[in-house]
Each structure stands twice: as C-alpha cells, then as structure tokens.
C-alpha cells in the first residue's frame, strides 16, 4: 500500500516537473499565465473584500477572519484543480472513445487522468490562497494554530478532490455532465468563501450534510480562530468527512468504470 502510494506520488511529481520544464521553455508566457490566474481570482477577492469592509462584522465574523475562510477555500480548490484537472476531459473522452486507452495502461484509470493534464498556472491561484491565509494569520497571530491549519488544508483538498471525482464519475451514466461538474466545484467555491451562517437554514444543512463543503473552510476556521464551538467534535468530524467522501468517490468511480462499455456500447 505504502509502496504503491509512494510510486504514484513519485510519478506525479515527475510529470509535474516535466510540465514545469516545458512551460519554462516559454518563461514569459508561463509567468504571465500564473500572474493572470492570480489576478483573476484576486479581483474576485477584492469584490468580496469591498463588500465585507462596509460592515464591522458578518454574523460575528470579522473581515480578517472571513479572509482566512476565503484563503482556505481558494487553496483547497486550486490544489484539487492542479491534481485532477485531467478528469474534466472524461466526458469528451467517453464520447470519442479515447477513454478506452486508459483501460489498457499499467496505471489506474484515475491516475492516468491525473497525470495527463497538470495545469501549472494554478500555482498562481494556490499562491493567492497562501497569501490570504498568511495575511489572516498576521491579524490573528495569537489564536492561529499552524499545525491544524496544515491538517485542514489537506482534508479540505481531499474533500474537493472527492467532489471532482464523484461529479466526473457521473459522466459514465450521463455523458454531458460538465455543467454538473461546474456547479459542484466552482459553484460551491463561490458559496464557501463566506461563513455559512449567512445562508438560510436549508442551505447550511446542504453544505454540511449533503455536499459537505463547509468542512473545507468554515468549520476548520472555527477551530483555527478559536471561535465558539465544540472544537474536538469539529476536528474529528472534519477528518471523518474527508475519509468518507474519498471512500464514496472511489466507490462511484469504480462503479462507473464497470458501467463503461466503450464508445460503441
């Protein structure tokens, strides 16, 4: 198990390095792409910041605390896109039959999708998430927990990756499912950059139990910022949600692979 994980990690890092080297053949273009990615999402953040700066707090959340939520959500989303951007091509590959190639390769179909496209320009968005987190840490230095921050960034990335895999797996039953992928990934990102308490009760329940994206940024921020709440329960449940979501993603993916009969089936 450990050897297999280590092997896949080594291969992915190698593919990432190859992608970076190829991009650096056109260094100015690569830097510009990363800068554009950074600026694009930074402008989205600025619009949010101007909105929240007009009030002293939002449901007892200060603007620098909301900045932490924004940064954690942005980081987890960008990391999941960096890791799993290739699965966006699955609906198209199922249509034209190119997905069959993955079935005869020595690596798993999911891993092949991971390494076939690594969008290194997402490093710009990852940088934005890190910058926002660091800036928030400076403003809340006495209450920040670096260890739990790292743990929650990992669990948040796992949850987002799981959502990507589940929505991509739907393509095995519904070929034209890219819209669903957009709604449950980028759509949820726009929702979880704020405290979920600003939403109605039913939306809070959806983001906690049905599509548990609140465990990517909101609940972890409660622990990191030492805000009121059962911190022990949040830590445990966040870990369990990440494990459960990954398990569901693997089950749905494998069921989809079994369902697949080829482009002519």
GROMACS .gro file of C-alpha atoms in nm:
model
  265
    1UNK     CA    1   0.000   0.000   0.000
    2UNK     CA    2   0.267   0.249   0.107
    3UNK     CA    3   0.492   0.144  -0.180
    4UNK     CA    4   0.211   0.199  -0.432
    5UNK     CA    5   0.127   0.543  -0.291
    6UNK     CA    6   0.495   0.637  -0.293
    7UNK     CA    7   0.523   0.520  -0.655
    8UNK     CA    8   0.222   0.721  -0.771
    9UNK     CA    9   0.341   1.028  -0.583
   10UNK     CA   10   0.685   0.999  -0.743
   11UNK     CA   11   0.533   0.963  -1.091
   12UNK     CA   12   0.303   1.262  -1.037
   13UNK     CA   13   0.593   1.478  -0.915
   14UNK     CA   14   0.795   1.370  -1.219
   15UNK     CA   15   0.507   1.467  -1.451
   16UNK     CA   16   0.473   1.799  -1.269
   17UNK     CA   17   0.844   1.869  -1.318
   18UNK     CA   18   0.818   1.778  -1.687
   19UNK     CA   19   0.521   2.012  -1.724
   20UNK     CA   20   0.709   2.292  -1.548
   21UNK     CA   21   1.017   2.242  -1.766
   22UNK     CA   22   0.807   2.251  -2.082
   23UNK     CA   23   0.630   2.566  -1.965
   24UNK     CA   24   0.963   2.731  -1.882
   25UNK     CA   25   1.066   2.693  -2.244
   26UNK     CA   26   0.843   2.999  -2.281
   27UNK     CA   27   0.921   3.158  -1.946
   28UNK     CA   28   0.749   3.491  -2.005
   29UNK     CA   29   0.431   3.318  -2.120
   30UNK     CA   30   0.433   3.086  -1.817
   31UNK     CA   31   0.484   3.371  -1.570
   32UNK     CA   32   0.211   3.571  -1.742
   33UNK     CA   33  -0.035   3.279  -1.722
   34UNK     CA   34   0.032   3.235  -1.349
   35UNK     CA   35   0.001   3.610  -1.298
   36UNK     CA   36  -0.328   3.622  -1.487
   37UNK     CA   37  -0.461   3.332  -1.278
   38UNK     CA   38  -0.355   3.516  -0.960
   39UNK     CA   39  -0.508   3.846  -1.072
   40UNK     CA   40  -0.833   3.684  -1.189
   41UNK     CA   41  -0.910   3.531  -0.852
   42UNK     CA   42  -0.760   3.828  -0.667
   43UNK     CA   43  -1.013   4.054  -0.838
   44UNK     CA   44  -1.290   3.821  -0.720
   45UNK     CA   45  -1.150   3.851  -0.369
   46UNK     CA   46  -1.131   4.231  -0.392
   47UNK     CA   47  -1.500   4.247  -0.481
   48UNK     CA   48  -1.574   4.032  -0.175
   49UNK     CA   49  -1.345   4.242   0.045
   50UNK     CA   50  -1.509   4.567  -0.058
   51UNK     CA   51  -1.844   4.412   0.027
   52UNK     CA   52  -1.748   4.296   0.377
   53UNK     CA   53  -1.542   4.608   0.454
   54UNK     CA   54  -1.864   4.812   0.461
   55UNK     CA   55  -1.971   4.641   0.785
   56UNK     CA   56  -1.789   4.574   1.111
   57UNK     CA   57  -1.866   4.203   1.103
   58UNK     CA   58  -2.088   3.943   0.936
   59UNK     CA   59  -2.264   3.724   1.191
   60UNK     CA   60  -1.977   3.790   1.437
   61UNK     CA   61  -1.711   3.712   1.174
   62UNK     CA   62  -1.458   3.994   1.123
   63UNK     CA   63  -1.325   4.067   0.776
   64UNK     CA   64  -0.983   3.919   0.854
   65UNK     CA   65  -1.149   3.601   0.978
   66UNK     CA   66  -1.351   3.581   0.658
   67UNK     CA   67  -1.022   3.627   0.474
   68UNK     CA   68  -0.900   3.304   0.634
   69UNK     CA   69  -1.213   3.121   0.515
   70UNK     CA   70  -1.160   3.265   0.167
   71UNK     CA   71  -0.793   3.165   0.161
   72UNK     CA   72  -0.856   2.807   0.278
   73UNK     CA   73  -1.134   2.755   0.024
   74UNK     CA   74  -0.922   2.902  -0.258
   75UNK     CA   75  -0.621   2.686  -0.167
   76UNK     CA   76  -0.822   2.361  -0.149
   77UNK     CA   77  -0.996   2.434  -0.480
   78UNK     CA   78  -0.674   2.527  -0.660
   79UNK     CA   79  -0.491   2.219  -0.529
   80UNK     CA   80  -0.774   1.991  -0.640
   81UNK     CA   81  -0.766   2.150  -0.987
   82UNK     CA   82  -0.389   2.106  -1.002
   83UNK     CA   83  -0.424   1.739  -0.907
   84UNK     CA   84  -0.736   1.646  -1.101
   85UNK     CA   85  -0.775   1.885  -1.391
   86UNK     CA   86  -0.746   1.593  -1.633
   87UNK     CA   87  -1.079   1.444  -1.529
   88UNK     CA   88  -1.252   1.743  -1.689
   89UNK     CA   89  -1.176   1.572  -2.020
   90UNK     CA   90  -1.356   1.249  -1.928
   91UNK     CA   91  -1.700   1.341  -2.077
   92UNK     CA   92  -1.535   1.423  -2.410
   93UNK     CA   93  -1.316   1.111  -2.398
   94UNK     CA   94  -1.618   0.893  -2.327
   95UNK     CA   95  -1.784   1.034  -2.638
   96UNK     CA   96  -1.493   0.990  -2.877
   97UNK     CA   97  -1.376   0.659  -2.730
   98UNK     CA   98  -1.033   0.780  -2.618
   99UNK     CA   99  -1.109   0.676  -2.261
  100UNK     CA  100  -1.052   0.315  -2.375
  101UNK     CA  101  -0.679   0.391  -2.390
  102UNK     CA  102  -0.672   0.434  -2.013
  103UNK     CA  103  -0.815   0.085  -1.963
  104UNK     CA  104  -0.509  -0.083  -2.118
  105UNK     CA  105  -0.243   0.125  -1.944
  106UNK     CA  106  -0.048  -0.023  -1.647
  107UNK     CA  107  -0.160   0.257  -1.415
  108UNK     CA  108  -0.516   0.302  -1.288
  109UNK     CA  109  -0.765   0.498  -1.499
  110UNK     CA  110  -0.798   0.769  -1.234
  111UNK     CA  111  -0.423   0.815  -1.202
  112UNK     CA  112  -0.388   0.833  -1.580
  113UNK     CA  113  -0.645   1.113  -1.580
  114UNK     CA  114  -0.448   1.292  -1.307
  115UNK     CA  115  -0.121   1.299  -1.496
  116UNK     CA  116  -0.248   1.362  -1.849
  117UNK     CA  117  -0.303   1.732  -1.775
  118UNK     CA  118  -0.134   1.928  -1.495
  119UNK     CA  119  -0.231   2.297  -1.517
  120UNK     CA  120   0.074   2.459  -1.359
  121UNK     CA  121  -0.083   2.802  -1.398
  122UNK     CA  122  -0.299   2.702  -1.098
  123UNK     CA  123   0.010   2.777  -0.892
  124UNK     CA  124  -0.099   3.140  -0.919
  125UNK     CA  125  -0.430   3.061  -0.751
  126UNK     CA  126  -0.256   2.849  -0.487
  127UNK     CA  127  -0.027   3.145  -0.418
  128UNK     CA  128  -0.330   3.370  -0.369
  129UNK     CA  129  -0.476   3.125  -0.115
  130UNK     CA  130  -0.144   3.113   0.073
  131UNK     CA  131  -0.112   3.493   0.073
  132UNK     CA  132  -0.465   3.538   0.212
  133UNK     CA  133  -0.404   3.275   0.481
  134UNK     CA  134  -0.074   3.433   0.585
  135UNK     CA  135  -0.228   3.781   0.596
  136UNK     CA  136  -0.512   3.648   0.809
  137UNK     CA  137  -0.261   3.473   1.037
  138UNK     CA  138  -0.082   3.802   1.095
  139UNK     CA  139  -0.408   3.963   1.201
  140UNK     CA  140  -0.498   3.667   1.424
  141UNK     CA  141  -0.148   3.560   1.527
  142UNK     CA  142  -0.232   3.488   1.889
  143UNK     CA  143  -0.510   3.246   1.800
  144UNK     CA  144  -0.373   3.068   1.493
  145UNK     CA  145  -0.276   2.701   1.505
  146UNK     CA  146  -0.028   2.626   1.226
  147UNK     CA  147  -0.046   2.251   1.279
  148UNK     CA  148  -0.425   2.234   1.249
  149UNK     CA  149  -0.415   2.477   0.958
  150UNK     CA  150  -0.196   2.234   0.763
  151UNK     CA  151  -0.419   1.940   0.858
  152UNK     CA  152  -0.734   2.124   0.750
  153UNK     CA  153  -0.577   2.232   0.420
  154UNK     CA  154  -0.507   1.864   0.348
  155UNK     CA  155  -0.858   1.748   0.447
  156UNK     CA  156  -1.013   2.034   0.250
  157UNK     CA  157  -0.817   1.936  -0.060
  158UNK     CA  158  -0.924   1.572  -0.015
  159UNK     CA  159  -1.292   1.675   0.012
  160UNK     CA  160  -1.271   1.890  -0.301
  161UNK     CA  161  -1.086   1.618  -0.493
  162UNK     CA  162  -1.359   1.373  -0.391
  163UNK     CA  163  -1.627   1.606  -0.526
  164UNK     CA  164  -1.435   1.636  -0.854
  165UNK     CA  165  -1.413   1.257  -0.885
  166UNK     CA  166  -1.779   1.197  -0.797
  167UNK     CA  167  -1.908   1.455  -1.044
  168UNK     CA  168  -1.672   1.328  -1.316
  169UNK     CA  169  -1.791   0.971  -1.249
  170UNK     CA  170  -2.147   1.076  -1.328
  171UNK     CA  171  -2.027   1.102  -1.689
  172UNK     CA  172  -2.033   0.723  -1.715
  173UNK     CA  173  -2.414   0.743  -1.684
  174UNK     CA  174  -2.480   1.096  -1.813
  175UNK     CA  175  -2.228   1.185  -2.085
  176UNK     CA  176  -2.299   1.560  -2.091
  177UNK     CA  177  -2.229   1.626  -1.724
  178UNK     CA  178  -1.973   1.907  -1.742
  179UNK     CA  179  -2.233   2.156  -1.620
  180UNK     CA  180  -2.281   1.946  -1.306
  181UNK     CA  181  -1.905   1.945  -1.257
  182UNK     CA  182  -1.901   2.325  -1.275
  183UNK     CA  183  -2.190   2.368  -1.032
  184UNK     CA  184  -2.048   2.138  -0.764
  185UNK     CA  185  -1.689   2.263  -0.793
  186UNK     CA  186  -1.653   2.627  -0.892
  187UNK     CA  187  -2.013   2.693  -0.789
  188UNK     CA  188  -1.955   2.570  -0.435
  189UNK     CA  189  -1.629   2.768  -0.417
  190UNK     CA  190  -1.823   3.092  -0.450
  191UNK     CA  191  -2.052   2.975  -0.168
  192UNK     CA  192  -1.794   2.869   0.091
  193UNK     CA  193  -1.578   3.182   0.088
  194UNK     CA  194  -1.825   3.324   0.341
  195UNK     CA  195  -1.939   3.190   0.679
  196UNK     CA  196  -2.227   2.954   0.602
  197UNK     CA  197  -2.431   3.117   0.879
  198UNK     CA  198  -2.520   3.395   0.633
  199UNK     CA  199  -2.731   3.145   0.437
  200UNK     CA  200  -3.073   3.005   0.514
  201UNK     CA  201  -3.105   2.702   0.739
  202UNK     CA  202  -3.168   2.465   0.450
  203UNK     CA  203  -2.852   2.579   0.266
  204UNK     CA  204  -2.649   2.537   0.583
  205UNK     CA  205  -2.778   2.179   0.608
  206UNK     CA  206  -2.692   2.112   0.242
  207UNK     CA  207  -2.337   2.247   0.279
  208UNK     CA  208  -2.287   2.045   0.598
  209UNK     CA  209  -2.456   1.709   0.528
  210UNK     CA  210  -2.541   1.668   0.158
  211UNK     CA  211  -2.245   1.838  -0.011
  212UNK     CA  212  -2.015   1.887   0.291
  213UNK     CA  213  -1.809   2.175   0.154
  214UNK     CA  214  -1.847   2.364   0.482
  215UNK     CA  215  -1.579   2.130   0.621
  216UNK     CA  216  -1.332   2.273   0.369
  217UNK     CA  217  -1.315   2.621   0.519
  218UNK     CA  218  -1.594   2.726   0.759
  219UNK     CA  219  -1.572   2.464   1.033
  220UNK     CA  220  -1.190   2.447   1.024
  221UNK     CA  221  -1.179   2.828   1.061
  222UNK     CA  222  -1.381   2.797   1.383
  223UNK     CA  223  -1.104   2.581   1.531
  224UNK     CA  224  -0.812   2.781   1.393
  225UNK     CA  225  -0.954   3.114   1.509
  226UNK     CA  226  -1.061   2.965   1.844
  227UNK     CA  227  -1.417   3.078   1.795
  228UNK     CA  228  -1.711   2.944   1.993
  229UNK     CA  229  -1.791   2.580   1.916
  230UNK     CA  230  -1.706   2.219   2.000
  231UNK     CA  231  -1.353   2.210   1.860
  232UNK     CA  232  -1.288   1.844   1.938
  233UNK     CA  233  -1.601   1.736   1.752
  234UNK     CA  234  -1.519   1.960   1.455
  235UNK     CA  235  -1.168   1.814   1.426
  236UNK     CA  236  -1.297   1.457   1.440
  237UNK     CA  237  -1.591   1.509   1.206
  238UNK     CA  238  -1.380   1.700   0.951
  239UNK     CA  239  -1.135   1.408   0.934
  240UNK     CA  240  -1.421   1.157   0.906
  241UNK     CA  241  -1.591   1.361   0.632
  242UNK     CA  242  -1.268   1.368   0.430
  243UNK     CA  243  -1.226   0.989   0.466
  244UNK     CA  244  -1.596   0.923   0.390
  245UNK     CA  245  -1.600   1.149   0.084
  246UNK     CA  246  -1.287   0.986  -0.055
  247UNK     CA  247  -1.438   0.641   0.004
  248UNK     CA  248  -1.761   0.738  -0.173
  249UNK     CA  249  -1.561   0.888  -0.461
  250UNK     CA  250  -1.365   0.564  -0.508
  251UNK     CA  251  -1.682   0.353  -0.499
  252UNK     CA  252  -1.866   0.573  -0.751
  253UNK     CA  253  -1.560   0.583  -0.977
  254UNK     CA  254  -1.524   0.203  -0.976
  255UNK     CA  255  -1.895   0.158  -1.044
  256UNK     CA  256  -1.859   0.396  -1.337
  257UNK     CA  257  -1.565   0.200  -1.475
  258UNK     CA  258  -1.770  -0.121  -1.455
  259UNK     CA  259  -2.060   0.053  -1.627
  260UNK     CA  260  -1.841   0.178  -1.916
  261UNK     CA  261  -1.884  -0.032  -2.233
  262UNK     CA  262  -1.685   0.175  -2.480
  263UNK     CA  263  -1.785   0.444  -2.727
  264UNK     CA  264  -1.999   0.199  -2.925
  265UNK     CA  265  -2.166   0.038  -2.623
   0.00000   0.00000   0.00000
